[in-house]
Structure formats: structure tokens, C-alpha cells
PDB file of C-alpha atoms in Angstrom:
ATOM      1  CA  PRO A   1     -13.431   8.314 -11.885  1.00 43.00           C
ATOM      2  CA  PRO A   2     -10.732   8.904 -14.538  1.00 45.00           C
ATOM      3  CA  GLY A   3      -8.223   6.616 -12.791  1.00 51.00           C
ATOM      4  CA  TYR A   4     -10.536   3.635 -13.051  1.00 53.00           C
ATOM      5  CA  SER A   5     -11.105   4.215 -16.764  1.00 54.00           C
ATOM      6  CA  ASN A   6      -7.386   4.326 -17.551  1.00 58.00           C
ATOM      7  CA  MET A   7      -6.682   1.864 -20.357  1.00 52.00           C
ATOM      8  CA  LEU A   8      -3.696   0.498 -18.420  1.00 57.00           C
ATOM      9  CA  LEU A   9      -6.030  -0.448 -15.585  1.00 58.00           C
ATOM     10  CA  GLY A  10      -8.548  -2.209 -17.807  1.00 56.00           C
ATOM     11  CA  LYS A  11     -10.473  -5.252 -16.673  1.00 55.00           C
ATOM     12  CA  ASN A  12      -8.404  -7.725 -18.696  1.00 56.00           C
ATOM     13  CA  TRP A  13      -6.008  -9.131 -16.101  1.00 54.00           C
ATOM     14  CA  ASN A  14      -4.131 -11.141 -18.738  1.00 59.00           C
ATOM     15  CA  ASP A  15      -2.365  -8.018 -19.992  1.00 58.00           C
ATOM     16  CA  CYS A  16       0.795  -6.483 -18.559  1.00 61.00           C
ATOM     17  CA  GLN A  17       1.625  -8.817 -15.669  1.00 63.00           C
ATOM     18  CA  LYS A  18       5.334  -8.018 -15.579  1.00 66.00           C
ATOM     19  CA  PRO A  19       7.554  -4.946 -15.113  1.00 70.00           C
ATOM     20  CA  MET A  20       6.981  -2.318 -17.827  1.00 68.00           C
ATOM     21  CA  ARG A  21       9.713  -0.167 -19.368  1.00 70.00           C
ATOM     22  CA  MET A  22       7.221   2.692 -19.659  1.00 70.00           C
ATOM     23  CA  MET A  23       6.524   2.528 -15.924  1.00 74.00           C
ATOM     24  CA  GLU A  24      10.249   2.365 -15.130  1.00 76.00           C
ATOM     25  CA  ALA A  25      10.783   5.536 -17.177  1.00 78.00           C
ATOM     26  CA  PHE A  26       7.913   7.305 -15.419  1.00 78.00           C
ATOM     27  CA  VAL A  27       9.220   6.363 -11.969  1.00 78.00           C
ATOM     28  CA  ALA A  28      12.727   7.487 -12.961  1.00 79.00           C
ATOM     29  CA  ASP A  29      11.363  10.894 -14.010  1.00 79.00           C
ATOM     30  CA  VAL A  30       9.568  11.313 -10.682  1.00 82.00           C
ATOM     31  CA  ASP A  31      12.707  10.234  -8.807  1.00 78.00           C
ATOM     32  CA  ASP A  32      14.696  12.874 -10.693  1.00 76.00           C
ATOM     33  CA  ALA A  33      12.113  15.543  -9.918  1.00 81.00           C
ATOM     34  CA  TYR A  34      11.618  14.786  -6.218  1.00 82.00           C
ATOM     35  CA  GLU A  35      14.937  13.082  -5.403  1.00 81.00           C
ATOM     36  CA  GLY A  36      13.417  10.340  -3.276  1.00 83.00           C
ATOM     37  CA  ALA A  37      16.013   8.336  -1.347  1.00 90.00           C
ATOM     38  CA  HIS A  38      15.771   4.610  -0.502  1.00 93.00           C
ATOM     39  CA  SER A  39      16.839   3.032   2.780  1.00 95.00           C
ATOM     40  CA  HIS A  40      20.123   1.081   2.739  1.00 94.00           C
ATOM     41  CA  ASP A  41      19.535  -0.423   6.182  1.00 96.00           C
ATOM     42  CA  LEU A  42      19.727  -4.206   5.793  1.00 95.00           C
ATOM     43  CA  GLU A  43      18.843  -4.978   9.414  1.00 93.00           C
ATOM     44  CA  THR A  44      15.634  -3.002   9.906  1.00 97.00           C
ATOM     45  CA  MET A  45      12.781  -3.001   7.412  1.00 97.00           C
ATOM     46  CA  LYS A  46      11.027   0.360   7.004  1.00 98.00           C
ATOM     47  CA  VAL A  47       7.269  -0.260   7.051  1.00 98.00           C
ATOM     48  CA  LEU A  48       4.849   2.483   6.020  1.00 98.00           C
ATOM     49  CA  PHE A  49       1.297   2.052   7.321  1.00 98.00           C
ATOM     50  CA  ILE A  50      -1.266   4.213   5.518  1.00 98.00           C
ATOM     51  CA  SER A  51      -4.161   5.351   7.688  1.00 97.00           C
ATOM     52  CA  ARG A  52      -7.528   6.467   6.296  1.00 95.00           C
ATOM     53  CA  ARG A  53      -9.628   9.048   8.156  1.00 92.00           C
ATOM     54  CA  PRO A  54     -12.312  11.618   7.246  1.00 88.00           C
ATOM     55  CA  TYR A  55     -10.866  14.989   6.264  1.00 86.00           C
ATOM     56  CA  VAL A  56     -11.872  18.349   4.838  1.00 82.00           C
ATOM     57  CA  THR A  57      -9.586  20.777   3.010  1.00 81.00           C
ATOM     58  CA  SER A  58     -10.176  23.940   1.001  1.00 78.00           C
ATOM     59  CA  HIS A  59     -10.565  21.785  -2.127  1.00 82.00           C
ATOM     60  CA  VAL A  60     -11.887  18.441  -0.867  1.00 83.00           C
ATOM     61  CA  ASP A  61     -14.759  17.462   1.409  1.00 85.00           C
ATOM     62  CA  HIS A  62     -14.281  13.880   2.541  1.00 87.00           C
ATOM     63  CA  LYS A  63     -16.355  13.787   5.704  1.00 90.00           C
ATOM     64  CA  PHE A  64     -17.210  10.198   4.749  1.00 93.00           C
ATOM     65  CA  VAL A  65     -14.251   7.900   4.118  1.00 95.00           C
ATOM     66  CA  GLY A  66     -14.680   4.255   3.247  1.00 94.00           C
ATOM     67  CA  ARG A  67     -12.377   1.361   4.105  1.00 96.00           C
ATOM     68  CA  GLN A  68     -11.170   2.553   7.487  1.00 97.00           C
ATOM     69  CA  ILE A  69      -9.685   0.029   9.905  1.00 98.00           C
ATOM     70  CA  ASP A  70     -11.695  -0.389  13.106  1.00 98.00           C
ATOM     71  CA  ASN A  71      -8.845  -1.931  15.123  1.00 98.00           C
ATOM     72  CA  GLU A  72      -6.019   0.079  13.577  1.00 98.00           C
ATOM     73  CA  GLU A  73      -3.994   0.348  16.784  1.00 97.00           C
ATOM     74  CA  GLU A  74      -4.090  -3.431  17.202  1.00 98.00           C
ATOM     75  CA  VAL A  75      -2.857  -3.905  13.625  1.00 98.00           C
ATOM     76  CA  ILE A  76      -0.008  -1.414  14.063  1.00 98.00           C
ATOM     77  CA  LYS A  77       1.004  -3.014  17.362  1.00 97.00           C
ATOM     78  CA  ALA A  78       1.111  -6.447  15.690  1.00 96.00           C
ATOM     79  CA  VAL A  79       3.294  -5.128  12.863  1.00 96.00           C
ATOM     80  CA  LYS A  80       5.748  -3.605  15.346  1.00 96.00           C
ATOM     81  CA  ALA A  81       5.844  -6.864  17.301  1.00 95.00           C
ATOM     82  CA  LEU A  82       7.301  -8.744  14.326  1.00 93.00           C
ATOM     83  CA  GLY A  83      10.740  -7.394  15.181  1.00 89.00           C
ATOM     84  CA  ASP A  84      13.427  -5.847  12.971  1.00 93.00           C
ATOM     85  CA  VAL A  85      10.887  -3.353  11.635  1.00 97.00           C
ATOM     86  CA  GLU A  86      10.468   0.394  11.969  1.00 97.00           C
ATOM     87  CA  VAL A  87       6.837   1.427  11.482  1.00 98.00           C
ATOM     88  CA  SER A  88       5.676   4.865  10.323  1.00 97.00           C
ATOM     89  CA  VAL A  89       1.955   5.694  10.306  1.00 98.00           C
ATOM     90  CA  VAL A  90       0.819   8.371   7.847  1.00 97.00           C
ATOM     91  CA  ASP A  91      -2.346   9.931   6.450  1.00 95.00           C
ATOM     92  CA  PHE A  92      -1.351  11.239   3.026  1.00 93.00           C
ATOM     93  CA  ALA A  93      -4.374  13.552   2.951  1.00 89.00           C
ATOM     94  CA  HIS A  94      -2.419  15.974   5.132  1.00 88.00           C
ATOM     95  CA  MET A  95       0.913  15.842   3.286  1.00 93.00           C
ATOM     96  CA  LYS A  96       2.207  17.669   0.232  1.00 92.00           C
ATOM     97  CA  LEU A  97       2.974  15.535  -2.825  1.00 92.00           C
ATOM     98  CA  GLU A  98       6.741  15.875  -2.490  1.00 93.00           C
ATOM     99  CA  GLU A  99       6.590  14.694   1.119  1.00 95.00           C
ATOM    100  CA  GLN A 100       4.367  11.775   0.106  1.00 95.00           C
ATOM    101  CA  VAL A 101       6.859  10.649  -2.554  1.00 94.00           C
ATOM    102  CA  HIS A 102       9.820  10.983  -0.172  1.00 95.00           C
ATOM    103  CA  THR A 103       8.020   9.025   2.550  1.00 96.00           C
ATOM    104  CA  ALA A 104       7.102   6.160   0.225  1.00 96.00           C
ATOM    105  CA  ALA A 105      10.540   6.041  -1.399  1.00 94.00           C
ATOM    106  CA  ALA A 106      12.229   5.753   2.004  1.00 96.00           C
ATOM    107  CA  SER A 107      10.110   2.703   2.875  1.00 97.00           C
ATOM    108  CA  ASP A 108      10.631  -0.979   2.130  1.00 98.00           C
ATOM    109  CA  ILE A 109       7.012  -2.069   2.604  1.00 98.00           C
ATOM    110  CA  ILE A 110       3.676  -0.272   2.331  1.00 98.00           C
ATOM    111  CA  ILE A 111       0.573  -1.545   4.131  1.00 98.00           C
ATOM    112  CA  GLY A 112      -2.867  -0.051   3.682  1.00 98.00           C
ATOM    113  CA  MET A 113      -6.507  -0.463   2.815  1.00 98.00           C
ATOM    114  CA  HIS A 114      -7.501  -0.412  -0.864  1.00 96.00           C
ATOM    115  CA  GLY A 115      -7.416   3.212  -1.983  1.00 94.00           C
ATOM    116  CA  ALA A 116      -5.591   5.698  -4.191  1.00 92.00           C
ATOM    117  CA  ALA A 117      -2.739   6.172  -1.696  1.00 95.00           C
ATOM    118  CA  LEU A 118      -1.465   2.685  -2.544  1.00 96.00           C
ATOM    119  CA  ALA A 119      -0.357   4.058  -5.916  1.00 93.00           C
ATOM    120  CA  HIS A 120       2.602   5.442  -3.966  1.00 94.00           C
ATOM    121  CA  SER A 121       3.967   1.890  -4.024  1.00 95.00           C
ATOM    122  CA  LEU A 122       5.431   2.970  -7.379  1.00 93.00           C
ATOM    123  CA  TRP A 123       8.115   4.907  -5.487  1.00 93.00           C
ATOM    124  CA  LEU A 124       9.210   1.896  -3.437  1.00 95.00           C
ATOM    125  CA  PRO A 125      12.666   0.485  -4.220  1.00 93.00           C
ATOM    126  CA  SER A 126      12.949  -2.500  -6.548  1.00 92.00           C
ATOM    127  CA  TRP A 127      13.055  -4.889  -3.577  1.00 96.00           C
ATOM    128  CA  GLY A 128       9.927  -3.371  -1.984  1.00 97.00           C
ATOM    129  CA  GLY A 129       6.590  -4.914  -1.114  1.00 98.00           C
ATOM    130  CA  LEU A 130       2.933  -3.907  -0.941  1.00 98.00           C
ATOM    131  CA  VAL A 131       0.287  -5.415   1.349  1.00 98.00           C
ATOM    132  CA  GLU A 132      -3.119  -4.301   0.120  1.00 98.00           C
ATOM    133  CA  MET A 133      -6.042  -4.797   2.512  1.00 98.00           C
ATOM    134  CA  GLY A 134      -9.662  -5.116   1.432  1.00 97.00           C
ATOM    135  CA  SER A 135     -12.946  -4.835   3.276  1.00 96.00           C
ATOM    136  CA  ARG A 136     -14.499  -7.272   0.799  1.00 95.00           C
ATOM    137  CA  LYS A 137     -13.818  -9.046  -2.489  1.00 93.00           C
ATOM    138  CA  ASN A 138     -13.955  -7.510  -5.971  1.00 89.00           C
ATOM    139  CA  LEU A 139     -12.503  -4.095  -5.174  1.00 90.00           C
ATOM    140  CA  GLY A 140     -10.396  -4.254  -8.323  1.00 85.00           C
ATOM    141  CA  MET A 141      -6.924  -5.386  -9.368  1.00 86.00           C
ATOM    142  CA  TYR A 142      -5.516  -1.899  -9.873  1.00 88.00           C
ATOM    143  CA  PHE A 143      -2.795  -2.054  -7.239  1.00 92.00           C
ATOM    144  CA  HIS A 144      -1.943  -5.651  -8.042  1.00 92.00           C
ATOM    145  CA  LYS A 145      -1.220  -4.471 -11.581  1.00 88.00           C
ATOM    146  CA  ILE A 146       0.792  -1.481 -10.383  1.00 89.00           C
ATOM    147  CA  ALA A 147       2.869  -3.748  -8.148  1.00 92.00           C
ATOM    148  CA  ARG A 148       3.568  -6.114 -11.030  1.00 90.00           C
ATOM    149  CA  TRP A 149       4.538  -3.229 -13.304  1.00 87.00           C
ATOM    150  CA  ALA A 150       6.891  -1.910 -10.624  1.00 88.00           C
ATOM    151  CA  GLY A 151       8.348  -5.393 -10.057  1.00 90.00           C
ATOM    152  CA  ILE A 152       7.662  -5.403  -6.305  1.00 95.00           C
ATOM    153  CA  HIS A 153       6.287  -8.127  -4.031  1.00 97.00           C
ATOM    154  CA  TYR A 154       2.490  -8.047  -3.601  1.00 97.00           C
ATOM    155  CA  GLU A 155       0.003  -9.538  -1.143  1.00 98.00           C
ATOM    156  CA  ASN A 156      -3.733  -8.934  -0.883  1.00 97.00           C
ATOM    157  CA  TRP A 157      -5.545  -9.591   2.405  1.00 98.00           C
ATOM    158  CA  ILE A 158      -9.354  -9.571   2.185  1.00 98.00           C
ATOM    159  CA  ASN A 159     -11.717  -9.586   5.154  1.00 98.00           C
ATOM    160  CA  PRO A 160     -12.656 -13.293   5.340  1.00 97.00           C
ATOM    161  CA  HIS A 161     -15.784 -12.608   7.394  1.00 97.00           C
ATOM    162  CA  TYR A 162     -17.531 -10.007   5.212  1.00 97.00           C
ATOM    163  CA  PRO A 163     -20.282  -8.840   5.784  1.00 97.00           C
ATOM    164  CA  GLY A 164     -19.089  -9.708   9.283  1.00 98.00           C
ATOM    165  CA  SER A 165     -16.285  -7.663  10.878  1.00 98.00           C
ATOM    166  CA  PHE A 166     -17.680  -4.700   8.954  1.00 98.00           C
ATOM    167  CA  ARG A 167     -19.779  -1.696   9.955  1.00 97.00           C
ATOM    168  CA  LYS A 168     -20.796   1.707   8.635  1.00 97.00           C
ATOM    169  CA  ASP A 169     -21.767   5.054  10.139  1.00 96.00           C
ATOM    170  CA  SER A 170     -21.987   8.713   9.057  1.00 94.00           C
ATOM    171  CA  ASP A 171     -18.166   9.050   8.976  1.00 94.00           C
ATOM    172  CA  GLY A 172     -17.388   6.014   6.835  1.00 96.00           C
ATOM    173  CA  ASP A 173     -17.225   2.240   6.802  1.00 97.00           C
ATOM    174  CA  TYR A 174     -14.896   0.176   8.939  1.00 98.00           C
ATOM    175  CA  THR A 175     -13.318  -3.263   8.838  1.00 98.00           C
ATOM    176  CA  SER A 176     -12.116  -5.083  11.933  1.00 98.00           C
ATOM    177  CA  VAL A 177      -8.976  -6.941  10.843  1.00 98.00           C
ATOM    178  CA  ASP A 178      -8.772 -10.598  11.866  1.00 97.00           C
ATOM    179  CA  MET A 179      -5.141 -10.716  12.967  1.00 97.00           C
ATOM    180  CA  SER A 180      -4.796 -14.492  12.647  1.00 96.00           C
ATOM    181  CA  SER A 181      -5.703 -14.293   8.954  1.00 97.00           C
ATOM    182  CA  PHE A 182      -3.805 -11.059   8.255  1.00 98.00           C
ATOM    183  CA  LEU A 183      -0.401 -11.773   9.802  1.00 97.00           C
ATOM    184  CA  PRO A 184       0.642 -14.528   7.321  1.00 97.00           C
ATOM    185  CA  TYR A 185       0.331 -11.999   4.461  1.00 98.00           C
ATOM    186  CA  LEU A 186       2.556  -9.574   6.304  1.00 97.00           C
ATOM    187  CA  GLU A 187       5.074 -12.232   7.339  1.00 97.00           C
ATOM    188  CA  ARG A 188       5.413 -13.471   3.729  1.00 97.00           C
ATOM    189  CA  THR A 189       5.974  -9.914   2.544  1.00 98.00           C
ATOM    190  CA  LEU A 190       8.555  -9.178   5.218  1.00 97.00           C
ATOM    191  CA  ALA A 191      10.506 -12.354   4.431  1.00 97.00           C
ATOM    192  CA  ALA A 192      10.395 -11.730   0.673  1.00 97.00           C
ATOM    193  CA  VAL A 193      11.456  -8.083   0.947  1.00 98.00           C
ATOM    194  CA  GLN A 194      14.319  -8.884   3.349  1.00 97.00           C
ATOM    195  CA  LYS A 195      15.606 -11.508   0.911  1.00 96.00           C
ATOM    196  CA  ARG A 196      15.222  -9.252  -2.128  1.00 97.00           C
ATOM    197  CA  LYS A 197      16.894  -6.306  -0.391  1.00 97.00           C
ATOM    198  CA  ARG A 198      19.920  -8.313   0.683  1.00 96.00           C
ATOM    199  CA  ALA A 199      20.245  -9.703  -2.833  1.00 96.00           C
ATOM    200  CA  ALA A 200      20.067  -6.193  -4.302  1.00 95.00           C
ATOM    201  CA  PHE A 201      22.986  -4.993  -2.182  1.00 92.00           C
ATOM    202  CA  GLU A 202      25.056  -8.104  -2.864  1.00 87.00           C
ATOM    203  CA  GLU A 203      24.999  -7.480  -6.611  1.00 69.00           C
TER     204      GLU A 203
END
């Protein structure tokens, strides 16, 4: 696909590992166009959980969707149980672009399986964080790069049991998230984003 052949997302990980002025300018242009607003709440972290499900529209037929989460409700419940968080669950496939940008911009942290929707981490505030989840290794460093360019905190959980905790059927493939291995990634992100957000408002 064209996105994977983008020269900025090349396979050389030694390039562009820090915030980019070009990316800052692009994000600023989108902010001006869509007027996305960030949360100023220092007590409650806004967590956006991106769900992946099969869908069909007038232009797209995605009856099969990879990288779904088998125990999604358990994962969401665990995130909510961390305290001082407000969790929103979305499926961007059913939202207009402007609404997608607004939803991401109003969040402090994005959590989701590897997939194009994680590119919305670009609209997170400067103190934001991204937790990318993977069904297996070697899915690509695309969102790690995007996070570095945007200057946000990044964590990457990968199913430690693959090919275990993984199944496939006619509607997609599914990963059962091992909560004991996943939660430390989320806790590190939450702590880092809370610290960065407070520092941003103290400046």
C-alpha cells in the first residue's frame, strides 16, 4: 500500500528519531483546519481506546479485519480500573475525518492494535502517549516513528505467546491480551503522560 512505501516510513530505523519541524508544521495546519481542542484537565487522563471490527461501507468492503482483540471488554475494564482515567472506545471506521481528528486531539493517550488508525496519534497534545499493541513481532515501526516525530511517549506491547493467544476465522484474526504482560506498558504510559502534562501547564 502507498503508506508503507512512503520514504519517511522507510526501513532504516536510524533516520528521523526525534521531533520533525516538517511534521510540526503539518499538524499545525490540520489543527487550524479542524480546530481540535486538547484537554486541560490535570486530574483525569483522557484515554482513547481504538476498537477494530469488520465493516462494510459504500466504498470499502472490510468483512475480514485483522488484529482484533479477543478479550476487548477485559482490556477496557482493566484500563478503567487504573483510576483517574476517562476511557472512550471508538471505531474510526464509522466516523467522519473531522470527528476522528477532534476525538484524538481531545485525548491524552491512545491505545490500539497496530493499524492505520494509530496515525491519529499525530493529533495528540505534546504531552500525549501512544500504546501500540501487536498480535506478533515484526509488524513494522511506522507508528513508533510517527510517535517520535510528534514528540509523544510511546510503548509497544506484543503478544508474548504468539502463535498462542491467537486465532483466526472468516471475520478476521484475534489476539487474547495477556493482562499481566500488558498492564506495565499502560502504567508506564499513564505515569509519563501525567508528568509531562503537569509540566506543560507549569511552564
